[in-house]
CSV table of C-alpha atoms in Angstrom, one decimal:
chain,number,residue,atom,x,y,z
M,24,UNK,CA,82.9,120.5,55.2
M,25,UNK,CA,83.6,118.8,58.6
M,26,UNK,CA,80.8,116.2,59.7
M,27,UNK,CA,78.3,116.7,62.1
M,28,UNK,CA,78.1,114.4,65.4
M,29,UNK,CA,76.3,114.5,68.2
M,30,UNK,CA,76.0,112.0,71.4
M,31,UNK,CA,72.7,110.7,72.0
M,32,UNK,CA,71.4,112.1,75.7
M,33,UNK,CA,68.5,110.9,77.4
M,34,UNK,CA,66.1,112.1,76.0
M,35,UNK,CA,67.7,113.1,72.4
M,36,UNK,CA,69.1,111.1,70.2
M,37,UNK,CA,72.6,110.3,68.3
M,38,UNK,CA,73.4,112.6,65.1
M,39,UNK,CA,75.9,111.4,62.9
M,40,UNK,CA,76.6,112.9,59.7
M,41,UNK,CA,79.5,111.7,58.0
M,42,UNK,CA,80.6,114.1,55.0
M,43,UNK,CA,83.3,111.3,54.0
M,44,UNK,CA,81.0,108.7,53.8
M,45,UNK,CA,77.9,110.3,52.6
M,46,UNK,CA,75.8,108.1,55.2
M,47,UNK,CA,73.7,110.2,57.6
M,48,UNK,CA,72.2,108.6,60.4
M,49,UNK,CA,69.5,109.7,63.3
M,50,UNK,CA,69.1,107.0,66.0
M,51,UNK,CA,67.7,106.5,69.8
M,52,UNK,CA,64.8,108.2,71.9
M,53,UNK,CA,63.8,111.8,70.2
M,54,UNK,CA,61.9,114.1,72.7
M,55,UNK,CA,64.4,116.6,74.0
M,56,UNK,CA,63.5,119.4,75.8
M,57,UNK,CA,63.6,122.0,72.5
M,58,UNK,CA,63.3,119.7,69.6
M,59,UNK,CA,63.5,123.0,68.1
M,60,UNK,CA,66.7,123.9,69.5
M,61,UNK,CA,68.4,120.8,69.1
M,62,UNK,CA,67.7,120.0,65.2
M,63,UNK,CA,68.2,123.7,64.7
M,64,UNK,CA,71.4,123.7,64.7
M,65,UNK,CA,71.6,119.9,62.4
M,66,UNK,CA,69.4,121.8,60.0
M,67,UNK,CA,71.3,124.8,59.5
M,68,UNK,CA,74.0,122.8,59.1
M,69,UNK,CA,72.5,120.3,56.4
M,70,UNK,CA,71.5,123.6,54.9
M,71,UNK,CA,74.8,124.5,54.2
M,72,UNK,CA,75.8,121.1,53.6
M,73,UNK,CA,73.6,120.4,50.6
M,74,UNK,CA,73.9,123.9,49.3
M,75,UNK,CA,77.6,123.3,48.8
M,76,UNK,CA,76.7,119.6,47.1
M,77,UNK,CA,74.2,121.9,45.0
M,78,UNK,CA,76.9,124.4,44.2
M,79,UNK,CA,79.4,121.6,43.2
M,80,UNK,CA,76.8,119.6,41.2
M,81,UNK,CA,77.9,115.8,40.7
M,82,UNK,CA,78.6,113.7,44.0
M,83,UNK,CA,78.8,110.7,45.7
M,84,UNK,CA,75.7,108.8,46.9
M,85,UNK,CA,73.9,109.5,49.9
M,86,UNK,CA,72.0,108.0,52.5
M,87,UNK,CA,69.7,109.1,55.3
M,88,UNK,CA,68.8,106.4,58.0
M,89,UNK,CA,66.4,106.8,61.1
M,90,UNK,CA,66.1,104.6,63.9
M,91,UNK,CA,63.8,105.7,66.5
M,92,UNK,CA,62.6,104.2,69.8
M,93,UNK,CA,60.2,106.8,70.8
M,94,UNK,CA,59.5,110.3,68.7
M,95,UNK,CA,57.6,113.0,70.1
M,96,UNK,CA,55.2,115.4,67.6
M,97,UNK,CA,58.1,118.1,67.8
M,98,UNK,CA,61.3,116.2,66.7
M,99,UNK,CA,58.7,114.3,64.1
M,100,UNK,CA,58.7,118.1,63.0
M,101,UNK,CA,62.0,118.7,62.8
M,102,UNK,CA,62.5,115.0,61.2
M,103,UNK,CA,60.4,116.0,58.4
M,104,UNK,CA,62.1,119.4,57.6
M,105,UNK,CA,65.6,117.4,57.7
M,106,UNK,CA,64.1,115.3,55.2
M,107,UNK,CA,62.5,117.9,53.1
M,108,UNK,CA,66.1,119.7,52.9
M,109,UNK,CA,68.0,116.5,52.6
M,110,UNK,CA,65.9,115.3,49.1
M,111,UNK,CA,67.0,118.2,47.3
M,112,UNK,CA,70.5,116.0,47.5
M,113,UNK,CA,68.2,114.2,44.5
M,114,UNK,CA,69.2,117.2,42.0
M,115,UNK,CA,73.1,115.8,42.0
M,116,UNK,CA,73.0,112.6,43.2
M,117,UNK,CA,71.1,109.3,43.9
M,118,UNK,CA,70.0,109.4,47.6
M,119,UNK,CA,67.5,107.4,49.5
M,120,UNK,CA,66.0,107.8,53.0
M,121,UNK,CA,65.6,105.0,55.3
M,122,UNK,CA,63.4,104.8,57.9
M,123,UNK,CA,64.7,101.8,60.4
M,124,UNK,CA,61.8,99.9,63.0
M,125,UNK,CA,63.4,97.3,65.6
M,126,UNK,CA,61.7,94.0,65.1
M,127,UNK,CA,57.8,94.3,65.6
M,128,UNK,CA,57.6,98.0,66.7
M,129,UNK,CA,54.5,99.1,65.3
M,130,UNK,CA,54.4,102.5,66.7
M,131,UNK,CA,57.5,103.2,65.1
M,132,UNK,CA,56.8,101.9,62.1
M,133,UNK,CA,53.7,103.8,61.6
M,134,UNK,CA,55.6,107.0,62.3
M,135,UNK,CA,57.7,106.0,59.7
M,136,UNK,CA,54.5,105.6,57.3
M,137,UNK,CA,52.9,108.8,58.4
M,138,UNK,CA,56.3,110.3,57.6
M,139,UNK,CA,56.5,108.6,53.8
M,140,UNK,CA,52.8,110.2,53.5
M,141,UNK,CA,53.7,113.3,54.4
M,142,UNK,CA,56.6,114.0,52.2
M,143,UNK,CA,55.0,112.1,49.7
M,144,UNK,CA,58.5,112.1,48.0
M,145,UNK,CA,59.2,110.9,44.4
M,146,UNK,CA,62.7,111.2,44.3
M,147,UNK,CA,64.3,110.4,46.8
M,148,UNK,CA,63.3,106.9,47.7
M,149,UNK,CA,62.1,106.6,51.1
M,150,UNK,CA,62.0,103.2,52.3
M,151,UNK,CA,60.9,101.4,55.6
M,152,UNK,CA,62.4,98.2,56.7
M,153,UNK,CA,62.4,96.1,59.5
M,154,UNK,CA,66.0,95.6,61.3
M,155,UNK,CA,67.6,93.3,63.9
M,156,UNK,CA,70.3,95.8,64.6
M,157,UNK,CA,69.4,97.4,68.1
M,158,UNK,CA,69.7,101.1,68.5
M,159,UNK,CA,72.5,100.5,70.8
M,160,UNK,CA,74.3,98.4,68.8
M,161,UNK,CA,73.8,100.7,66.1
M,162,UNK,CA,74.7,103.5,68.2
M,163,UNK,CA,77.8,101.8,69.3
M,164,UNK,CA,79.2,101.3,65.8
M,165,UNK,CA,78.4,104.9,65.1
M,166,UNK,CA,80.7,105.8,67.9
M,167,UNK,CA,83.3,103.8,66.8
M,168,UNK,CA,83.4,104.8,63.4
M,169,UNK,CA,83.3,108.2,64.2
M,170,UNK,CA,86.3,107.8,66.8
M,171,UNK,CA,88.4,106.3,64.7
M,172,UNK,CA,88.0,109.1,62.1
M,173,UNK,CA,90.0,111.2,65.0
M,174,UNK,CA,87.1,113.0,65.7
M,175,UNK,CA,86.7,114.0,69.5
M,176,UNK,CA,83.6,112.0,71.3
């Protein structure tokens, strides 16, 4: 199954979901327009994406990693029900969630708690931890690995 990749815009952030690598990533500012609309179509995708690493059984490790600079109720929504289809990855494989703050961000670090509450997931992990990695920077090397995959930008 091909990857999933998506530019960060203004107001919505970068996807990248590398189906080589098994490292999934969310990053930048998340209050689009339609939250709805824009992780619709990343959750129908994941959908069919863990379905076919259900269907297969055994498989790599996988990773899930957010790094948020803002997050609006809706796309917190949407955030939860990627993670919610994401952990049933646990049934074939070791995964963890990781939920990224930039140093001394409290209000996104707190999301990130609320978040842990709410799934109040045993398997997989879900872990916080602070980073020095910028979203930029972060976003950059996304970009870069996913170009020289030779997929189109």
């Amino acid at each position: 199954m091909d990857s999933y990749f998506v530019l960060s815009g203004a107001d919505a952030p970068l996807l990248y979901f590398d189906t080589t690598r098994h490292e999934f990533y969310i990053c930048g500012i998340s209050h689009p327009e339609s939250a709805m609309e824009f992780y619709g179509f990343l959750i129908r995708w994941l959908k069919c994406y863990v379905d076919k690493q259900l269907e297969k059984g055994e498989c790599a490790p996988h990773r899930l990693t957010f790094l948020f600079r803002h997050i609006n109720s809706m796309s917190f929504r949407s955030v939860s029900r990627v993670c919610r289809i994401f952990a049933q990855l646990s049934a074939v494989t070791s995964c963890e969630i990781v939920w990224l703050f930039e140093n001394e961000d409290l209000d996104i670090y707190e999301a990130g708690e609320d978040l842990k509450e709410e799934l109040a997931l045993k398997n997989p992990p879900f872990r916080l931890s602070e980073t020095n990695e910028t979203i930029e920077s972060l976003q950059e090397r996304l970009i870069h690995l996913h170009a020289t995959e030779g997929q189109p930008v």
